[in-house]
Amino acid sequence: MKFFVDTANLEQIKEAQDLGILDGVTTNPSLMAKEGITGEANVLAHYEAICELVEGDISAEVIATDFDGMIKEGKILADIHENIVVKVPMTIDGIKAIRWFTDHDIRTNCTLVFSAGQAILAAKAGATYLSPFIGRVDDMNWDGIELIAQIADIYTIQGFQTQILAASIRNPLHIVRAAEAGADVCTCPLSSILGLAKHPLTDIGLAKFLADHKKGNA
Ligand code: E4P
């Protein structure tokens, strides 16, 4: 399973990159705004900076919601760097745009996915990645992990090549369960990635080893 970090914060991206396990980055307009990155020129420059930091797929989201606007923006984003993946919302115009990008060798990440039906449509259009938002599904009192498992089953049965990118991850357990359910990629906040390393028995065990080592060398 690939690991992407879900942020536009350059320090966090660098920290994730330094772990040596990072395969890419996802952003969205909210994450860009959170870092105070506004205006087209600044947004494009920020994507460029992310591409310089990380050798892996970088999702850059279109703002337009109509087909022509998405194509225009997607072409500009894809021109920034070969690792850019154009992020397109799951709408009817979005599906048409994904088909257009697929036919023009531009890779896509279909975002805001909440159902298996949407997953089928995106795969038919040739999306490179599909982003089911599991945390937001859980927030609605449904089961985000079950959605990942259902899509994984359908993609296997049907032979779809689209990669399932579990998004809207809220905690380390989401990552473990998404891996178990068949996600190809998890995009996570840095805190959830770091949380995977934590276990109190590791801390207790390490403290004991160090104490015994100290005693033995006293
Ligand atoms: C990433 O591609 C998504 O935009 C992101 O994971 C959404 O996460 P959120 O539900 O925490 O905003």
Tab-separated table of C-alpha atoms and ligand atoms in Angstrom:
chain	number	residue	atom	x	y	z
A	1	MET	CA	0.000	0.000	0.000
A	2	LYS	CA	1.246	3.488	-0.901
A	3	PHE	CA	1.388	6.280	1.691
A	4	PHE	CA	0.474	9.831	0.743
A	5	VAL	CA	0.473	12.732	3.202
A	6	ASP	CA	-2.719	14.809	3.156
A	7	THR	CA	-1.575	18.397	3.669
A	8	ALA	CA	-0.319	21.519	1.924
A	9	ASN	CA	2.021	22.329	4.838
A	10	LEU	CA	5.584	22.185	3.509
A	11	GLU	CA	7.151	21.442	6.929
A	12	GLN	CA	4.831	18.487	7.477
A	13	ILE	CA	5.452	17.244	3.942
A	14	LYS	CA	9.215	17.467	4.608
A	15	GLU	CA	8.808	15.605	7.932
A	16	ALA	CA	6.803	12.847	6.217
A	17	GLN	CA	9.363	12.698	3.400
A	18	ASP	CA	12.200	12.331	5.927
A	19	LEU	CA	10.531	9.168	7.306
A	20	GLY	CA	11.508	7.489	4.037
A	21	ILE	CA	8.091	5.909	3.509
A	22	LEU	CA	6.301	8.649	1.547
A	23	ASP	CA	4.890	7.935	-1.927
A	24	GLY	CA	3.047	11.181	-2.622
A	25	VAL	CA	0.954	14.116	-1.446
A	26	THR	CA	-2.705	15.080	-1.695
A	27	THR	CA	-4.071	18.568	-1.224
A	28	ASN	CA	-7.468	20.172	-1.616
A	29	PRO	CA	-8.685	23.790	-1.711
A	30	SER	CA	-9.410	23.724	2.058
A	31	LEU	CA	-5.884	22.487	2.865
A	32	MET	CA	-4.382	25.188	0.610
A	33	ALA	CA	-6.497	27.885	2.276
A	34	LYS	CA	-5.448	26.586	5.716
A	35	GLU	CA	-1.832	27.367	4.782
A	36	GLY	CA	-2.860	30.833	3.539
A	37	ILE	CA	-2.085	29.954	-0.092
A	38	THR	CA	-4.495	31.994	-2.212
A	39	GLY	CA	-4.526	33.354	-5.774
A	40	GLU	CA	-3.763	31.277	-8.866
A	41	ALA	CA	-0.068	32.222	-9.139
A	42	ASN	CA	0.633	31.395	-5.474
A	43	VAL	CA	-1.271	28.113	-5.679
A	44	LEU	CA	0.685	27.026	-8.784
A	45	ALA	CA	3.982	28.046	-7.160
A	46	HIS	CA	3.053	26.054	-4.056
A	47	TYR	CA	2.386	22.920	-6.113
A	48	GLU	CA	5.784	23.441	-7.742
A	49	ALA	CA	7.410	23.635	-4.299
A	50	ILE	CA	5.683	20.388	-3.232
A	51	CYS	CA	6.871	18.660	-6.426
A	52	GLU	CA	10.442	19.739	-5.645
A	53	LEU	CA	10.196	18.263	-2.131
A	54	VAL	CA	8.615	14.898	-2.943
A	55	GLU	CA	9.377	12.380	-5.664
A	56	GLY	CA	5.885	10.875	-6.052
A	57	ASP	CA	2.359	11.634	-7.192
A	58	ILE	CA	1.045	15.046	-6.149
A	59	SER	CA	-2.723	15.617	-6.395
A	60	ALA	CA	-3.677	19.147	-7.436
A	61	GLU	CA	-7.402	19.952	-7.435
A	62	VAL	CA	-9.346	21.926	-10.044
A	63	ILE	CA	-11.624	24.694	-8.767
A	64	ALA	CA	-13.856	24.927	-11.846
A	65	THR	CA	-17.041	22.866	-11.760
A	66	ASP	CA	-17.878	22.987	-15.494
A	67	PHE	CA	-16.266	20.701	-18.085
A	68	ASP	CA	-14.462	23.444	-20.065
A	69	GLY	CA	-13.156	25.095	-16.912
A	70	MET	CA	-11.897	21.785	-15.488
A	71	ILE	CA	-10.048	20.971	-18.726
A	72	LYS	CA	-8.460	24.433	-18.841
A	73	GLU	CA	-7.320	24.282	-15.194
A	74	GLY	CA	-6.290	20.626	-15.381
A	75	LYS	CA	-3.996	21.293	-18.359
A	76	ILE	CA	-2.292	24.136	-16.458
A	77	LEU	CA	-1.865	21.938	-13.356
A	78	ALA	CA	-0.543	18.970	-15.352
A	79	ASP	CA	2.016	21.251	-17.035
A	80	ILE	CA	3.602	22.108	-13.657
A	81	HIS	CA	5.343	18.732	-13.296
A	82	GLU	CA	5.052	15.189	-14.617
A	83	ASN	CA	4.120	13.963	-11.103
A	84	ILE	CA	0.995	16.113	-10.897
A	85	VAL	CA	-2.279	14.155	-10.792
A	86	VAL	CA	-5.325	16.309	-11.564
A	87	LYS	CA	-7.944	16.029	-8.838
A	88	VAL	CA	-11.482	16.218	-10.210
A	89	PRO	CA	-14.746	16.148	-8.222
A	90	MET	CA	-17.252	13.324	-8.668
A	91	THR	CA	-19.880	15.148	-10.736
A	92	ILE	CA	-21.263	14.571	-14.220
A	93	ASP	CA	-18.941	17.248	-15.648
A	94	GLY	CA	-16.167	15.720	-13.548
A	95	ILE	CA	-16.711	12.304	-15.127
A	96	LYS	CA	-16.589	13.838	-18.618
A	97	ALA	CA	-13.399	15.682	-17.651
A	98	ILE	CA	-11.793	12.479	-16.273
A	99	ARG	CA	-12.568	10.733	-19.575
A	100	TRP	CA	-11.007	13.675	-21.489
A	101	PHE	CA	-7.893	13.679	-19.294
A	102	THR	CA	-7.582	9.872	-19.611
A	103	ASP	CA	-7.774	10.153	-23.406
A	104	HIS	CA	-5.065	12.836	-23.313
A	105	ASP	CA	-2.688	10.894	-21.010
A	106	ILE	CA	-3.261	13.144	-17.992
A	107	ARG	CA	-3.627	11.205	-14.754
A	108	THR	CA	-6.565	11.929	-12.446
A	109	ASN	CA	-7.764	11.517	-8.877
A	110	CYS	CA	-11.550	11.423	-8.632
A	111	THR	CA	-12.411	13.100	-5.325
A	112	LEU	CA	-15.458	13.438	-3.050
A	113	VAL	CA	-16.486	9.806	-3.524
A	114	PHE	CA	-19.066	8.384	-1.113
A	115	SER	CA	-20.629	5.373	-2.863
A	116	ALA	CA	-19.810	2.247	-4.863
A	117	GLY	CA	-21.871	3.567	-7.783
A	118	GLN	CA	-19.661	6.639	-8.002
A	119	ALA	CA	-16.612	4.361	-7.838
A	120	ILE	CA	-17.833	2.348	-10.845
A	121	LEU	CA	-18.451	5.501	-12.893
A	122	ALA	CA	-14.992	6.932	-12.109
A	123	ALA	CA	-13.288	3.653	-13.019
A	124	LYS	CA	-15.232	3.469	-16.309
A	125	ALA	CA	-13.994	7.001	-17.118
A	126	GLY	CA	-10.419	5.802	-16.521
A	127	ALA	CA	-9.574	7.591	-13.257
A	128	THR	CA	-6.053	6.792	-12.058
A	129	TYR	CA	-7.063	7.158	-8.401
A	130	LEU	CA	-10.428	7.120	-6.634
A	131	SER	CA	-10.761	8.950	-3.308
A	132	PRO	CA	-13.519	7.615	-1.024
A	133	PHE	CA	-13.707	9.931	2.024
A	134	ILE	CA	-13.927	7.377	4.805
A	135	GLY	CA	-13.826	9.788	7.751
A	136	ARG	CA	-16.698	11.831	6.369
A	137	VAL	CA	-18.691	8.614	5.767
A	138	ASP	CA	-18.102	7.624	9.411
A	139	ASP	CA	-19.179	11.137	10.477
A	140	MET	CA	-22.553	10.401	8.809
A	141	ASN	CA	-22.945	7.249	10.920
A	142	TRP	CA	-22.145	4.936	7.963
A	143	ASP	CA	-19.075	2.718	7.640
A	144	GLY	CA	-16.224	4.184	5.586
A	145	ILE	CA	-14.088	1.036	5.786
A	146	GLU	CA	-16.981	-1.082	4.533
A	147	LEU	CA	-17.189	1.249	1.533
A	148	ILE	CA	-13.482	0.663	0.781
A	149	ALA	CA	-14.000	-3.114	1.017
A	150	GLN	CA	-17.049	-2.985	-1.281
A	151	ILE	CA	-15.207	-0.933	-3.917
A	152	ALA	CA	-12.147	-3.207	-3.650
A	153	ASP	CA	-14.353	-6.263	-4.295
A	154	ILE	CA	-16.035	-4.633	-7.293
A	155	TYR	CA	-12.731	-3.470	-8.811
A	156	THR	CA	-11.254	-6.968	-8.418
A	157	ILE	CA	-14.314	-8.730	-9.884
A	158	GLN	CA	-14.510	-6.307	-12.799
A	159	GLY	CA	-10.757	-5.939	-13.389
A	160	PHE	CA	-10.798	-2.136	-13.068
A	161	GLN	CA	-7.300	-0.624	-12.895
A	162	THR	CA	-8.269	2.491	-10.885
A	163	GLN	CA	-6.379	2.607	-7.567
A	164	ILE	CA	-8.390	3.054	-4.384
A	165	LEU	CA	-7.007	5.981	-2.401
A	166	ALA	CA	-8.536	5.975	1.081
A	167	ALA	CA	-8.977	9.648	2.014
A	168	SER	CA	-10.368	11.633	4.933
A	169	ILE	CA	-8.341	9.477	7.320
A	170	ARG	CA	-8.856	10.498	10.942
A	171	ASN	CA	-6.588	8.143	12.935
A	172	PRO	CA	-3.978	5.358	12.669
A	173	LEU	CA	-6.626	2.631	12.953
A	174	HIS	CA	-8.271	3.962	9.786
A	175	ILE	CA	-4.960	3.288	7.986
A	176	VAL	CA	-4.703	-0.278	9.293
A	177	ARG	CA	-8.320	-1.068	8.475
A	178	ALA	CA	-8.112	0.556	5.014
A	179	ALA	CA	-5.050	-1.613	4.274
A	180	GLU	CA	-7.017	-4.680	5.409
A	181	ALA	CA	-10.028	-3.681	3.288
A	182	GLY	CA	-7.950	-3.458	0.096
A	183	ALA	CA	-7.018	0.213	-0.316
A	184	ASP	CA	-4.103	0.716	-2.723
A	185	VAL	CA	-3.169	4.045	-1.141
A	186	CYS	CA	-3.891	5.871	2.108
A	187	THR	CA	-3.643	9.627	2.252
A	188	CYS	CA	-3.239	10.660	5.862
A	189	PRO	CA	-2.534	13.577	8.122
A	190	LEU	CA	1.059	13.365	9.376
A	191	SER	CA	-0.239	12.742	12.921
A	192	SER	CA	-2.004	9.532	11.805
A	193	ILE	CA	1.144	8.245	10.058
A	194	LEU	CA	3.262	8.962	13.153
A	195	GLY	CA	0.554	7.387	15.329
A	196	LEU	CA	1.172	4.027	13.643
A	197	ALA	CA	4.528	3.801	15.430
A	198	LYS	CA	3.071	4.274	18.901
A	199	HIS	CA	2.581	1.472	21.422
A	200	PRO	CA	2.928	1.773	25.205
A	201	LEU	CA	4.569	-1.676	25.437
A	202	THR	CA	7.274	-0.497	23.021
A	203	ASP	CA	7.985	2.497	25.292
A	204	ILE	CA	7.954	0.337	28.450
A	205	GLY	CA	10.113	-2.350	26.820
A	206	LEU	CA	12.654	0.186	25.564
A	207	ALA	CA	12.864	1.894	28.969
A	208	LYS	CA	13.549	-1.509	30.580
A	209	PHE	CA	16.227	-2.437	28.021
A	210	LEU	CA	18.006	0.872	28.590
A	211	ALA	CA	17.751	0.574	32.397
A	212	ASP	CA	19.151	-3.006	32.310
A	213	HIS	CA	21.946	-1.909	29.981
A	214	LYS	CA	22.832	0.901	32.399
A	215	LYS	CA	22.838	-1.526	35.373
A	216	GLY	CA	25.003	-4.016	33.475
A	217	ASN	CA	27.513	-1.288	32.688
A	218	ALA	CA	27.529	0.250	36.204
B	1	E4P	C1	-7.816	14.172	0.276
B	1	E4P	O1	-7.624	13.899	-0.867
B	1	E4P	C2	-9.097	14.681	0.787
B	1	E4P	O2	-9.388	15.902	0.214
B	1	E4P	C3	-9.011	14.774	2.285
B	1	E4P	O3	-8.508	13.542	2.779
B	1	E4P	C4	-10.317	15.152	2.957
B	1	E4P	O4	-10.160	15.012	4.344
B	1	E4P	P1	-11.178	15.644	5.405
B	1	E4P	O5	-12.465	14.907	5.342
B	1	E4P	O6	-10.477	15.458	6.729
B	1	E4P	O7	-11.335	17.099	5.046
